[in-house]
Amino acid sequence: MTTDSDSISISYNSARFAQSASKLSNCPPDDGYEIAFAGRSNSGKSSAINTITNNKKLARTSKTPGRTQLINFFSLSTPKARLVDLPGYGYAKVSLDLKAEWGRHLDDYLQNRESLSALVLIMDIRKPLTDFDNMMLNWSDESSLPTVILLTKSDKMKFGPAKQVYFKTREALEGHSSLVDIILFSSLKKSGVEESRATLTDIFNHAMPKE
Ligand code: GDP
């Protein structure tokens, strides 16, 4: 993706916790632009949000007891632009049903939230493309929702094998119309951060109306 000279720049460092919601009716007014982060528990989702926003404490908010099942909204200094931390999905192999796995309210958010502009799917580079990840990608295709994959914890592999996972994942996902980008990411080494920010900024720019 390329960035136009007249594009809006987004300051990810400006991200602030705005509110949590347990259901669609508790969410901020549905008139903005949201990029939602989804991923299996322990995939590195909170760390990725913290790294992208350069704020070590930001997504920890969502880990305080009682908040893990909530949808957490972070505002940005760009009006109406938000990042959203979705509850991590579990290890359950049993169900490939959004409602069963994540609960009715999250399903409601994904299906009905007008502001939802893109999805960032977090995958541990050592365990990419779980059944649930694949289901989310199929759902993104059906919903025409731009989707970015972050292959997190890439520091856990040497560069060669990490690149191999990257190419294999790209090959496996050929034909997914919603897939915008796959990014090798490490919160530990802070790699893939600028690329992630640039991709999210492109998405915001495409979603927001031009003056
Ligand atoms: P979440 O449950 O998906 O939000 O995952 P967390 O962000 O809490 O991370 C889960 C575990 O993986 C924690 O122990 C993190 O310190 C670790 N982790 C997250 N990102 C990275 C990374 O880029 N590299 C390494 N080596 N560990 C990471």
mmCIF file of N, CA and C in Angstrom, residues 3 100 149 153:
data_model
loop_
_atom_site.group_PDB
_atom_site.id
_atom_site.type_symbol
_atom_site.label_atom_id
_atom_site.label_comp_id
_atom_site.label_asym_id
_atom_site.label_seq_id
_atom_site.Cartn_x
_atom_site.Cartn_y
_atom_site.Cartn_z
ATOM 1 N N THR A 3 1.178 5.566 0.495
ATOM 2 C CA THR A 3 0.539 6.657 1.218
ATOM 3 C C THR A 3 0.551 7.907 0.352
ATOM 4 N N ALA A 100 -20.486 -19.202 19.772
ATOM 5 C CA ALA A 100 -20.190 -20.137 20.848
ATOM 6 C C ALA A 100 -18.838 -19.807 21.478
ATOM 7 N N ILE A 149 -2.465 -9.484 9.041
ATOM 8 C CA ILE A 149 -1.965 -10.510 9.961
ATOM 9 C C ILE A 149 -0.624 -10.068 10.526
ATOM 10 N N LYS A 153 5.963 -12.530 17.927
ATOM 11 C CA LYS A 153 7.040 -13.265 18.600
ATOM 12 C C LYS A 153 8.048 -13.789 17.586
#
